Tab-separated table of C-alpha atoms in Angstrom:
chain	number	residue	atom	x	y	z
A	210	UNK	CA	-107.304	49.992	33.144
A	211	UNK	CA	-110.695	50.212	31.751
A	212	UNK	CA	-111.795	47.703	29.400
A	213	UNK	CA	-113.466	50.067	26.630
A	214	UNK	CA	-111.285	53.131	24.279
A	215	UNK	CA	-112.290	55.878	26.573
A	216	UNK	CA	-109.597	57.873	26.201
A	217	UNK	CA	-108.758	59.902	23.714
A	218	UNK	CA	-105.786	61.491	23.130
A	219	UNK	CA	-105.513	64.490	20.480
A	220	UNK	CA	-101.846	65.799	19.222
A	221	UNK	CA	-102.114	68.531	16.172
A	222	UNK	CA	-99.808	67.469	13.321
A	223	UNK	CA	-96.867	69.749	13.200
A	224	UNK	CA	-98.631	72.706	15.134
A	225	UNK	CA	-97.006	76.017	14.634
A	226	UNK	CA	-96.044	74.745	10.908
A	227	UNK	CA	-99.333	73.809	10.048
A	228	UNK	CA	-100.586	77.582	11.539
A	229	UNK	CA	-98.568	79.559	9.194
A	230	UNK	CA	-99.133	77.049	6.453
A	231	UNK	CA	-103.034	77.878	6.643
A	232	UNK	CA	-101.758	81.643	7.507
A	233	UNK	CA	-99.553	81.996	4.127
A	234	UNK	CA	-101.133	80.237	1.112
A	235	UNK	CA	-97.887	80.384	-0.157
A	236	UNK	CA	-96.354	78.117	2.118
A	237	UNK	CA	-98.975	75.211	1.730
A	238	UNK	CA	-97.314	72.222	0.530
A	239	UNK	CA	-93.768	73.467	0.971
A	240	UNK	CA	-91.142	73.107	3.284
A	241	UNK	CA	-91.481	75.532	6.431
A	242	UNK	CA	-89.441	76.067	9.985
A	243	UNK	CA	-90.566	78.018	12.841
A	244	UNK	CA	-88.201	78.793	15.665
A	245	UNK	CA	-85.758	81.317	16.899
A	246	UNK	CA	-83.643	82.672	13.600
A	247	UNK	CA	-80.782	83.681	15.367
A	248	UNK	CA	-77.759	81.933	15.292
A	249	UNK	CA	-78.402	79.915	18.605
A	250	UNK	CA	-82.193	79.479	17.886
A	251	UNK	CA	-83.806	76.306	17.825
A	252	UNK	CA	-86.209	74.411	15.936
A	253	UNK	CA	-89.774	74.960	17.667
A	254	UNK	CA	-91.809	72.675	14.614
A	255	UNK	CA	-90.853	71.720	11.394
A	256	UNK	CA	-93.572	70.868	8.776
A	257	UNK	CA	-93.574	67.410	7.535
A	258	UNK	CA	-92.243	68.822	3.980
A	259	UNK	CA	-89.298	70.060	5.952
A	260	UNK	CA	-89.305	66.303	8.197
A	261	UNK	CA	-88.318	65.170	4.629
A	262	UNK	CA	-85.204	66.711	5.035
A	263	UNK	CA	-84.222	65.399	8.300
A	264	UNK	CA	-85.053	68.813	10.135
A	265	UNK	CA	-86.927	68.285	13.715
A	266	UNK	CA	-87.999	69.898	16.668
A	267	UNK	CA	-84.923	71.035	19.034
A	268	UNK	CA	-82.829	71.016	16.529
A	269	UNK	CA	-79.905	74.023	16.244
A	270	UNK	CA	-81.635	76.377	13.883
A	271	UNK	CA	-77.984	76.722	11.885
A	272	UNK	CA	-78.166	72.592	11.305
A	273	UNK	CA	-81.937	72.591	9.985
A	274	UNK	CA	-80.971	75.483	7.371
A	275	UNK	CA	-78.198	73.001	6.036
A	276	UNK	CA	-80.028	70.708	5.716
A	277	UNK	CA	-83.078	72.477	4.366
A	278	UNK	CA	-81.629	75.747	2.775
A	279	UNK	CA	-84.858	76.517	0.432
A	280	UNK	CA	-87.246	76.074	3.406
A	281	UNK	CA	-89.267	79.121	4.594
A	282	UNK	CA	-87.836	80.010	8.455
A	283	UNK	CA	-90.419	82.267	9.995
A	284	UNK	CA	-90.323	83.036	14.021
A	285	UNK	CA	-93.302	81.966	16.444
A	286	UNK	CA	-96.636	84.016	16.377
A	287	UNK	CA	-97.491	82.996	20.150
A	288	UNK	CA	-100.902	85.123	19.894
A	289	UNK	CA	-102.244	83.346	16.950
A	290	UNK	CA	-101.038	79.784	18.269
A	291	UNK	CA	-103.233	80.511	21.855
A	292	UNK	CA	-106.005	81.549	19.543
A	293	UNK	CA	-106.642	78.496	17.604
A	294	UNK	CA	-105.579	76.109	20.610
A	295	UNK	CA	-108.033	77.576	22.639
A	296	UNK	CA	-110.805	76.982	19.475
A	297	UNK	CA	-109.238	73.390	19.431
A	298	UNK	CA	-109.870	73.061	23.462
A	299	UNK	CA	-113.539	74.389	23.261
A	300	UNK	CA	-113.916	71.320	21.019
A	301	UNK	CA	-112.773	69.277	23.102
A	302	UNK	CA	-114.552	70.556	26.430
A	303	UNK	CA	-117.921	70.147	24.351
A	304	UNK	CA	-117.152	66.595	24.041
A	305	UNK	CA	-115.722	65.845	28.142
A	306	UNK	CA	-115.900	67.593	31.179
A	307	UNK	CA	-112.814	66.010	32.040
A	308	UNK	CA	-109.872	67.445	29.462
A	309	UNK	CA	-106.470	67.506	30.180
A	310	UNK	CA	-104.403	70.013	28.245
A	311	UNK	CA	-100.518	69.003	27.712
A	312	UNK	CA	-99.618	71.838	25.728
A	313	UNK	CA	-100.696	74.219	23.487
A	314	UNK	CA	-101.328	71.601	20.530
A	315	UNK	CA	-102.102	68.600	22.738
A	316	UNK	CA	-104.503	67.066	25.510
A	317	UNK	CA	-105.942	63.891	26.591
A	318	UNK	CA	-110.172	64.047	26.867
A	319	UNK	CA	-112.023	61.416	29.283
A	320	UNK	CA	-114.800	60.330	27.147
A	321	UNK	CA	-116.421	57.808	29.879
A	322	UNK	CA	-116.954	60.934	31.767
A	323	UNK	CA	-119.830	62.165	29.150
A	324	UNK	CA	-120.658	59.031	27.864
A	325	UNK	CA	-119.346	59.459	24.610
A	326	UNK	CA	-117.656	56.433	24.029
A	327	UNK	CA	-119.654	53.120	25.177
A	328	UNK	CA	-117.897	50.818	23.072
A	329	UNK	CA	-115.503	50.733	20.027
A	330	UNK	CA	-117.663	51.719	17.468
A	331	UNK	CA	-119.192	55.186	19.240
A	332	UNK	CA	-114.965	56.065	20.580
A	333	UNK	CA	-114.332	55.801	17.020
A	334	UNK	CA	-117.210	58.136	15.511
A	335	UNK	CA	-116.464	60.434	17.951
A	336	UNK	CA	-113.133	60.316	17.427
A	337	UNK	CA	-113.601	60.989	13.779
A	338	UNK	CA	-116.324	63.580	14.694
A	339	UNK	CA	-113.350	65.527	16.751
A	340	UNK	CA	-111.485	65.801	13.555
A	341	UNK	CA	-114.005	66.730	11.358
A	342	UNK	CA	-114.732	69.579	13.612
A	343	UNK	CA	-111.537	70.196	14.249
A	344	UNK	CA	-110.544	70.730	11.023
A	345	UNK	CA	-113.989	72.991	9.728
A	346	UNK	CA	-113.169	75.680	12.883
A	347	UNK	CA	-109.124	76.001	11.974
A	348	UNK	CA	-108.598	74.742	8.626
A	349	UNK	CA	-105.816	72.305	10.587
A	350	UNK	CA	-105.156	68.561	10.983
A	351	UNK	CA	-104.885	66.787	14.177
A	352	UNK	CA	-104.336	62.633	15.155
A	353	UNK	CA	-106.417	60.984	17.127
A	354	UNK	CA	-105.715	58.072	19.347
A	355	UNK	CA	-108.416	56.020	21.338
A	356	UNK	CA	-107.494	53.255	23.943
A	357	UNK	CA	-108.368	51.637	27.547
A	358	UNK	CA	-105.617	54.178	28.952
A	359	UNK	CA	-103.731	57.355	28.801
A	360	UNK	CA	-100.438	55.682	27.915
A	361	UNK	CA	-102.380	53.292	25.145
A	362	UNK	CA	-104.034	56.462	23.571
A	363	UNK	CA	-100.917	58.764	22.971
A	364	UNK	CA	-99.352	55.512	21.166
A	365	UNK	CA	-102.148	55.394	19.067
A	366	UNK	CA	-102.108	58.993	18.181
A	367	UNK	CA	-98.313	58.385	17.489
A	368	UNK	CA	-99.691	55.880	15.342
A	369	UNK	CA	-102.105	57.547	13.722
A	370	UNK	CA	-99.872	60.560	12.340
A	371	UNK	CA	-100.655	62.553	10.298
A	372	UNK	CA	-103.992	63.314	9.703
A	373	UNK	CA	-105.298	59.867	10.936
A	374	UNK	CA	-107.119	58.028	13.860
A	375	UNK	CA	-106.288	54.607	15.688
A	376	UNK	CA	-107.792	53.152	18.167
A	377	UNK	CA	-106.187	50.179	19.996
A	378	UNK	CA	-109.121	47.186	20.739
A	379	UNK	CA	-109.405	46.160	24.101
A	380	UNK	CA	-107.337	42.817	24.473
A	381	UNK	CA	-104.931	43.296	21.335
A	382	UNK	CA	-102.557	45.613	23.775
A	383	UNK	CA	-100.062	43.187	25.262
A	384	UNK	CA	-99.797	42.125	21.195
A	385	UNK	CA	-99.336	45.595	20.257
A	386	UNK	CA	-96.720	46.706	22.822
A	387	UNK	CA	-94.618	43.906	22.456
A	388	UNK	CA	-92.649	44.987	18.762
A	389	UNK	CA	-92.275	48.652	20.173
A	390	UNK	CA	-88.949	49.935	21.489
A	391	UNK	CA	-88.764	50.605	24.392
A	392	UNK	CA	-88.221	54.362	23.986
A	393	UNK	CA	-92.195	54.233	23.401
A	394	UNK	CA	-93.106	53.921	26.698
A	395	UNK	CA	-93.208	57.487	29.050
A	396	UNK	CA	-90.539	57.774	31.365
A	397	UNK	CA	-87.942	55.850	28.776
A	398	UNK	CA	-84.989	58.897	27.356
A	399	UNK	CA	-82.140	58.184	25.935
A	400	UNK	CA	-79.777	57.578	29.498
A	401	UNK	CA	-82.718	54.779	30.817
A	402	UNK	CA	-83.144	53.522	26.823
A	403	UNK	CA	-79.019	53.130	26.584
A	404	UNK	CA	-79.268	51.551	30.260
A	405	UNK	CA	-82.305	48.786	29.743
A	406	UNK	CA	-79.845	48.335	25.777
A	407	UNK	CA	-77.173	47.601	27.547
A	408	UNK	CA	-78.512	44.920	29.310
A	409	UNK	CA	-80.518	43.192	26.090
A	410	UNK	CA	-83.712	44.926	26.368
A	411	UNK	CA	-84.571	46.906	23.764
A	412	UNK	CA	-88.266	45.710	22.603
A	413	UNK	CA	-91.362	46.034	25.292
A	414	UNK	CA	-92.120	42.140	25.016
A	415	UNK	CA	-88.481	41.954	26.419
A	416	UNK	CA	-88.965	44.388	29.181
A	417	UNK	CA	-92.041	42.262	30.235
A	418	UNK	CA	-90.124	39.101	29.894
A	419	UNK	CA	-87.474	40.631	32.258
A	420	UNK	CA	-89.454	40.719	35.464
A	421	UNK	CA	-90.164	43.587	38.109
A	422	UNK	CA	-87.454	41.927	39.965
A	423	UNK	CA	-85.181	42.159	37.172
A	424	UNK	CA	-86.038	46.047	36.157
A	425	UNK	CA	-86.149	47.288	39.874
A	426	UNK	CA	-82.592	45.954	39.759
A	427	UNK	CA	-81.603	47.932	37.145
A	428	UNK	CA	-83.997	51.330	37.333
A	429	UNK	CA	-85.014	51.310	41.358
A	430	UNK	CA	-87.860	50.347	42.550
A	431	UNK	CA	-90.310	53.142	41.848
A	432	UNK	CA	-89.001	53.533	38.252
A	433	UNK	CA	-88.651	49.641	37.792
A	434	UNK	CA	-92.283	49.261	39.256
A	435	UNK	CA	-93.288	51.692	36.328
A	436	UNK	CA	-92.073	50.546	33.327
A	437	UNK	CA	-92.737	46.788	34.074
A	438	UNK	CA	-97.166	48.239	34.685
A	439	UNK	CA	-96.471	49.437	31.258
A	440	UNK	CA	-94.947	46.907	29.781
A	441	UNK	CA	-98.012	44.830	30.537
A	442	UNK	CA	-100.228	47.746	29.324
A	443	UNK	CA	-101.107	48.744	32.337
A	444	UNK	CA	-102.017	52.597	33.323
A	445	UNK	CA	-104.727	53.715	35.807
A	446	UNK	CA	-103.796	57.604	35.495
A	447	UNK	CA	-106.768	59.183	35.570
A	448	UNK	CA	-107.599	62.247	33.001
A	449	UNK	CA	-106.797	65.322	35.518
A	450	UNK	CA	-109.473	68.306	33.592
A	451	UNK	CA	-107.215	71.063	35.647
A	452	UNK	CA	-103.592	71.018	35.245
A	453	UNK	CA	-102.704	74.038	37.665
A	454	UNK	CA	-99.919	75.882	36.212
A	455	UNK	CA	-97.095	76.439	39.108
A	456	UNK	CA	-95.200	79.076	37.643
A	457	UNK	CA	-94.960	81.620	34.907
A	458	UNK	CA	-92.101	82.825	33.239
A	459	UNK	CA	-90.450	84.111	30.279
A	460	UNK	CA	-87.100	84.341	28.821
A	461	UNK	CA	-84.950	85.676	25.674
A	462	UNK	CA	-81.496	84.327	24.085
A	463	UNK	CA	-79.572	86.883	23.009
A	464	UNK	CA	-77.697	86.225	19.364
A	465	UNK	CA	-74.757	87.849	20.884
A	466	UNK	CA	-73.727	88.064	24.359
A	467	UNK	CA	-74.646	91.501	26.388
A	468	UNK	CA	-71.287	92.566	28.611
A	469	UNK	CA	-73.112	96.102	29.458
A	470	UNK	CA	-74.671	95.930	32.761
A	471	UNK	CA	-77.157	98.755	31.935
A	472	UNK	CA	-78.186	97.123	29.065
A	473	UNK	CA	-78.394	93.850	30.907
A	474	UNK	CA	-80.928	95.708	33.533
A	475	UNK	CA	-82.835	96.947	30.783
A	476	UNK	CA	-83.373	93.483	29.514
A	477	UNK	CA	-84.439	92.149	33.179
A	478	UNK	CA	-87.082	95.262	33.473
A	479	UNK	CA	-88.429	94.059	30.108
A	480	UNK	CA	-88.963	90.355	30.434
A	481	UNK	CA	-90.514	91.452	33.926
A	482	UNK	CA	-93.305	93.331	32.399
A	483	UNK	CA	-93.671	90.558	29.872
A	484	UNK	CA	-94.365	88.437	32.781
A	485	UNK	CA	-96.913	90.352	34.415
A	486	UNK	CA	-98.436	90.652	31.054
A	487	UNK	CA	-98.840	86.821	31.109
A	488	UNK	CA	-100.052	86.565	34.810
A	489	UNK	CA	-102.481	89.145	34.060
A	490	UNK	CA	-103.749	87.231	30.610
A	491	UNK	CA	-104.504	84.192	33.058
A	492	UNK	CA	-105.821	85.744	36.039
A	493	UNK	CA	-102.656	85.043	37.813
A	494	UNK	CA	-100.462	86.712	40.656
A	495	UNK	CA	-97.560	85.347	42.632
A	496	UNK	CA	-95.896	85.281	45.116
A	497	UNK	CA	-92.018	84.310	44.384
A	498	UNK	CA	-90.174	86.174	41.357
A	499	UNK	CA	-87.781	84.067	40.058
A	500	UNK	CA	-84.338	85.541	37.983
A	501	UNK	CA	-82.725	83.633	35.565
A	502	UNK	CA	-78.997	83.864	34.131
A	503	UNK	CA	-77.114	81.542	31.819
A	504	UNK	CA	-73.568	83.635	30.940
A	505	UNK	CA	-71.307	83.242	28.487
A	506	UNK	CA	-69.697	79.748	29.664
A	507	UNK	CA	-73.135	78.002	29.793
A	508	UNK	CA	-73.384	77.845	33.509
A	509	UNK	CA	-76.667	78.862	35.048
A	510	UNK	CA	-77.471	80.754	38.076
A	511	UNK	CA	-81.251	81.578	39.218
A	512	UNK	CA	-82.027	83.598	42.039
A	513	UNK	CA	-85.404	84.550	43.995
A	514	UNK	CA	-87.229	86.594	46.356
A	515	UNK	CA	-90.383	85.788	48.103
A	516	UNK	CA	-93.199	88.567	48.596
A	517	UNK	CA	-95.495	89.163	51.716
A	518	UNK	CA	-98.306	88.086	49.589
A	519	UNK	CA	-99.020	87.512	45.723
A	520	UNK	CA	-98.897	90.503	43.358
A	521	UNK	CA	-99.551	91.109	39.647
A	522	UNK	CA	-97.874	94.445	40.102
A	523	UNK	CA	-95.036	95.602	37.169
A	524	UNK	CA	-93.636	97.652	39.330
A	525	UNK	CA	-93.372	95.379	42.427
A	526	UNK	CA	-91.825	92.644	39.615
A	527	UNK	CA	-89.616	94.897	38.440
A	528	UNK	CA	-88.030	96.019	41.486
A	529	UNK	CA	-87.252	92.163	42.780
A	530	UNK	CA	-85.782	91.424	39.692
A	531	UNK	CA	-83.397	94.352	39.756
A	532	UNK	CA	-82.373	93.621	43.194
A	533	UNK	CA	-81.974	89.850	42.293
A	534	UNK	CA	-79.664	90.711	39.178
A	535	UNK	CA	-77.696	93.148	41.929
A	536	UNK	CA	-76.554	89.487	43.162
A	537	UNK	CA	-75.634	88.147	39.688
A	538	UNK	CA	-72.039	88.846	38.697
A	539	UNK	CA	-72.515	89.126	34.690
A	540	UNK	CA	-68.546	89.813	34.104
A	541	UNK	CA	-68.079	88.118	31.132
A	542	UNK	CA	-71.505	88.167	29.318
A	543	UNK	CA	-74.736	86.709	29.307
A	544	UNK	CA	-76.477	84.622	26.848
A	545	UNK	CA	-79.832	84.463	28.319
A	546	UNK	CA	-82.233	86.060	30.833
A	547	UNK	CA	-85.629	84.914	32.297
A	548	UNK	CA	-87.827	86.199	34.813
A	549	UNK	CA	-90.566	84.136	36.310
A	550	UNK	CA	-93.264	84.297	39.182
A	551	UNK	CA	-94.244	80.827	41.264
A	552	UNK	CA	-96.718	80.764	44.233
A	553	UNK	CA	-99.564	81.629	42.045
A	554	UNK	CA	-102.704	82.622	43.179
A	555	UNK	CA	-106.055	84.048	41.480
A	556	UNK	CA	-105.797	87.149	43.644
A	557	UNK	CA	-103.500	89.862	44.271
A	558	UNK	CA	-102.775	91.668	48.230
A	559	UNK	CA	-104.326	94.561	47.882
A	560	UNK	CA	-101.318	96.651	49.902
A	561	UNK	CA	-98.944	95.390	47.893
A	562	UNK	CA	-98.365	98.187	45.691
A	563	UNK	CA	-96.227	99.357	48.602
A	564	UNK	CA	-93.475	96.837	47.854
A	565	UNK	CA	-92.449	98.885	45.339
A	566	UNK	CA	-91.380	102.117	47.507
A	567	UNK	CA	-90.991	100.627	51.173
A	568	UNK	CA	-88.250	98.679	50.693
A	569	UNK	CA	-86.029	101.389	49.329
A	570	UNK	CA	-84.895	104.404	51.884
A	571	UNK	CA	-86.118	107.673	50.664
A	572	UNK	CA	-83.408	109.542	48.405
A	573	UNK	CA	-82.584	113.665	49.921
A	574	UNK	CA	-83.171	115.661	47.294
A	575	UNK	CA	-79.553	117.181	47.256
A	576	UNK	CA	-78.293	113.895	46.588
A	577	UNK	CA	-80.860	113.980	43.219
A	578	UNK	CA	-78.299	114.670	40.021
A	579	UNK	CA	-79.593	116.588	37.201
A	580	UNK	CA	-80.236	113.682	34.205
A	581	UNK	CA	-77.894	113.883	30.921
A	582	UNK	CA	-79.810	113.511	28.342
A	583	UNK	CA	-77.312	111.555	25.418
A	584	UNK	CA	-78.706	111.331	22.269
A	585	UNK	CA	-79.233	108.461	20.869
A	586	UNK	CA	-78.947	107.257	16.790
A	587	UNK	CA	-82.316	106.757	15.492
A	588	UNK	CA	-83.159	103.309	15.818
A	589	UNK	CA	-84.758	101.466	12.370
A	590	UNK	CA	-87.767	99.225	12.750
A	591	UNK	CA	-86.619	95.562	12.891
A	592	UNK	CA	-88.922	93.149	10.963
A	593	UNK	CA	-89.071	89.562	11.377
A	594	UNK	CA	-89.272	86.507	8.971
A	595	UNK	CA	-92.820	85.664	8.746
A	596	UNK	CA	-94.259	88.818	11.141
A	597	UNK	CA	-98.009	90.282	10.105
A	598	UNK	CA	-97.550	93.827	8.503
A	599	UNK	CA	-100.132	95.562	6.942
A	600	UNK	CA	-99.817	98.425	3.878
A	601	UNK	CA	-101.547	101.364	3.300
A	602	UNK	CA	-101.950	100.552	-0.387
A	603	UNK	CA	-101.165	96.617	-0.667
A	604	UNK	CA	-103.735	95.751	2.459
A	605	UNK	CA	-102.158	92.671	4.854
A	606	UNK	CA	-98.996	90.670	4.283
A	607	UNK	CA	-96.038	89.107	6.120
A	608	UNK	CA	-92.455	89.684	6.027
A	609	UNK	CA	-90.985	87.120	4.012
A	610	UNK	CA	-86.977	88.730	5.390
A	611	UNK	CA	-85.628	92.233	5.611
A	612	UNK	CA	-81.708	93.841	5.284
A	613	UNK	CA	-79.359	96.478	3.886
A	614	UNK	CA	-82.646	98.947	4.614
A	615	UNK	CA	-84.683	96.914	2.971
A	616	UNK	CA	-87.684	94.537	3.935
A	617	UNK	CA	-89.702	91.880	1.357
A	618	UNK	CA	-93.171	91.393	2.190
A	619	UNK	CA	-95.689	88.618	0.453
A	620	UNK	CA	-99.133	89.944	0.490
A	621	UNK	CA	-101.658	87.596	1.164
A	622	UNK	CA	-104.122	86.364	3.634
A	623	UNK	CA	-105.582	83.089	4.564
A	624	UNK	CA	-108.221	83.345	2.144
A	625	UNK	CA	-106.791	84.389	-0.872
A	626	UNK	CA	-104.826	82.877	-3.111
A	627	UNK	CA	-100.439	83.448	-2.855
A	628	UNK	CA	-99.853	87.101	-3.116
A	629	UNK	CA	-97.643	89.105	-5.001
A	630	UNK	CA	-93.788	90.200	-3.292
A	631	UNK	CA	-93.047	93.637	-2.790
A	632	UNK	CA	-89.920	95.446	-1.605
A	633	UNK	CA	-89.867	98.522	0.986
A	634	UNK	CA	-87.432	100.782	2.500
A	635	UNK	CA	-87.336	99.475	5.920
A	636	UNK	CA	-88.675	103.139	7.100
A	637	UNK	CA	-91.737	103.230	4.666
A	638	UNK	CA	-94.142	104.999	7.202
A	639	UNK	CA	-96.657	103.229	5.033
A	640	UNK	CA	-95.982	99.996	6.488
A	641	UNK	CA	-96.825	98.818	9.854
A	642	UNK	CA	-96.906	95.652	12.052
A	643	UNK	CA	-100.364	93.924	12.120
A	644	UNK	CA	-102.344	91.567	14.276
A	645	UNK	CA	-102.605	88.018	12.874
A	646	UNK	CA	-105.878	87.259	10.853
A	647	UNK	CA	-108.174	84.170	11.351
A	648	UNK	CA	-106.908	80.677	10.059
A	649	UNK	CA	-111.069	80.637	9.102
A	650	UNK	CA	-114.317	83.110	8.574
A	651	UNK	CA	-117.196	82.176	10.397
A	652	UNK	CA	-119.576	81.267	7.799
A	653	UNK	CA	-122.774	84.139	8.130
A	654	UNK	CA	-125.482	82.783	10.304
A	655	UNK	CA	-128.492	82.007	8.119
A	656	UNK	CA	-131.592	84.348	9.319
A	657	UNK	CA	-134.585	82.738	10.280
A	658	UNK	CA	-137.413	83.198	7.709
A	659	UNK	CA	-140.660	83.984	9.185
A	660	UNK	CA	-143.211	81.339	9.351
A	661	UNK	CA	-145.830	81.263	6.793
């Protein structure tokens, strides 16, 4: 471990809350949820007004609106949370070559590495610096913590919540370990927290009064050699600036199960373009297409197929997903679907497009049935709690919920003050999803006067 704070550890206070807070100046200072609104969704953040309430992250969405009724529940805006994490990681690069994201709202920055921190005092103004800037480009909050290690430094951001920075002194961090519980250190859940309980050790003094002998006893060895390093605040992971992503994958939970195997193909063909769309937004192709089923008892099947070479084809995805569901039996329902691609690379096989015909044996065209065309009821638009719309007349607002043919929209933008509610038929042809504006407008650059 190093024996100055060089490593900082950043962790935005309530992320996708805080977003839509700064999104919808009618939301500021009031309770808000963001997660999946169905009735098995989950709690993705809760703002700290709704924290009040005892409503956290994970949480069944149906329990949080119990115990918060009057909150606002909105669903995620994944474009708009990218957009400001990636403003939030430009930051951070500016201050380290060596960043290591965690998540979208979270990373740990190697300040030795730039020289940015030779002591206490110049961690902490940079630390302080960070936030400043942090919160002039978004609008948003984030917690700073600064210590000799990575472990150290996400305590103190812990610490530091909300809004704050602390940075743990070199030589106080035996002293400041030993009150914690032991759930603080990485690597302790609940089963290993319940375990070390069990047998008196609930504090990280008393973990480091135990022993290694004592802990590999109870943990193993590699897991007992772990926690007792930590327990004597001791962590030489280094900050890693590329975290290479191994797969990529998205999935959907369905509010009611699908029985109707069309339907169910349908869904797979969807979520695979969806995944090429996110392969392609980070220069990605792979290899290995991954299918993913949970059905209607719970259990979970997954099933892949490996390419001749990478692809970021829709077609090619499309086609090994189909073929992978063929070897699904979905009798009985499903409750979720996923499609993913592993064995990335940052190139595609050029000949691969052939996948997508080869490996089928050509149809004869008297075996080709004339389609039936069914008709189909006209399907409404569906509008989400806390999607951008935009007006014709009103200008931009968000859907603040929608039913019997009807949809309530708040119109307002980051920069004005709370709009005014309006109510729509659900069909208005005047109304219209939108893109998500900016948390913050550039100030104008100043033009340079000429010299006298």
């Amino acid at each position: 471990m190093r024996n100055a704070p060089t490593i900082l550890h950043l962790d935005m206070d309530a992320f996708y809350a805080s977003v839509e807070q700064a999104s919808k100046p009618s939301l500021r200072g009031k309770a808000v949820v963001v997660g999946g609104l169905g009735p098995r969704g989950v709690v993705a953040t809760a703002s700290y007004e709704a924290r009040a309430f005892g409503v956290h992250s994970a949480m069944p969405m149906a329990q949080a609106r119990r115990l918060a009724p009057h909150a606002a529940y909105l669903v995620p805006r994944f474009s708009l949370y990218r957009a400001v994490s990636e403003q939030v990681m430009t930051l951070l690069r500016a201050l380290s070559p060596l960043v290591e994201p965690l998540s979208l709202d979270e990373a740990f920055v190697d300040l030795a590495a730039s020289g940015a921190a030779e002591d206490a005092d110049s961690a902490r103004r940079t630390g302080a610096r960070l936030r400043t800037d942090i919160r002039t480009v978004t609008g948003l909050t984030g917690s700073v913590g600064l210590a000799a290690s990575k472990m150290l430094a996400k305590i103190a951001s812990e610490q530091a919540k909300p809004d704050g920075l602390v940075l743990i002194e070199p030589g106080t961090e035996r002293a400041l370990l030993g009150a914690l519980p032991v759930r603080t250190l990485p690597g302790v859940g609940p089963a290993t927290g319940d375990h070390l309980r069990r047998a008196g050790i609930t504090t990280v003094e008393e973990l480091a009064e135990a022993g290694e002998d004592e802990l590999v006893r109870l943990l193993g060895k590699a897991h007992g050699q772990a926690l007792y390093a930590m327990a004597l605040a001791r962590d030489e992971r280094p900050v890693v600036a590329e975290r290479e992503a191994k797969s990529v994958s998205v999935e959907d939970t369905y509010d009611v199960d699908i029985h109707d195997r069309p339907r169910i193909g349908v869904e797979v063909r969807r979520l695979a373009d969806r995944c090429v769309r996110r392969l392609r937004e980070a220069g990605l192709s792979g290899r290995t297409i991954v299918l993913k089923v949970r059905r209607y008892d719970f259990s979970t099947l997954t099933r892949s197929e490996t390419l001749r070479g990478p692809t970021d084809d829709p077609a090619v995805v499309r086609e090994a997903a189909e073929r992978l569901l063929d070897s699904v039996d979905t009798t009985g329902g499903v409750r979720l679907l996923g499609v993913g691609v592993s064995g990335l690379a940052d190139y595609t096989q050029e000949d691969l497009f052939a996948q997508a015909s080869s490996q089928t044996e050509p149809v004869p065209e008297e075996a080709v049935a004339e389609p039936v065309v069914v008709p189909r009821e006209p399907v409404l638009p569906h509008w989400r709690a806390g999607q951008d719309v935009r007006h014709a007349e009103h200008g931009h607002g968000w859907v603040q919920g929608s039913g019997v043919g009807r949809v309530t929209v708040r119109f307002e933008t980051p920069q004005s003050p709370p709009g005014r509610i309006r109510t729509f038929l659900v069909t208005d042809p005047a109304l219209e999803p939108a893109d998500p504006l900016p948390l913050v407008v550039p100030a104008p650059a100043t033009p340079c006067l000429p010299g006298p």
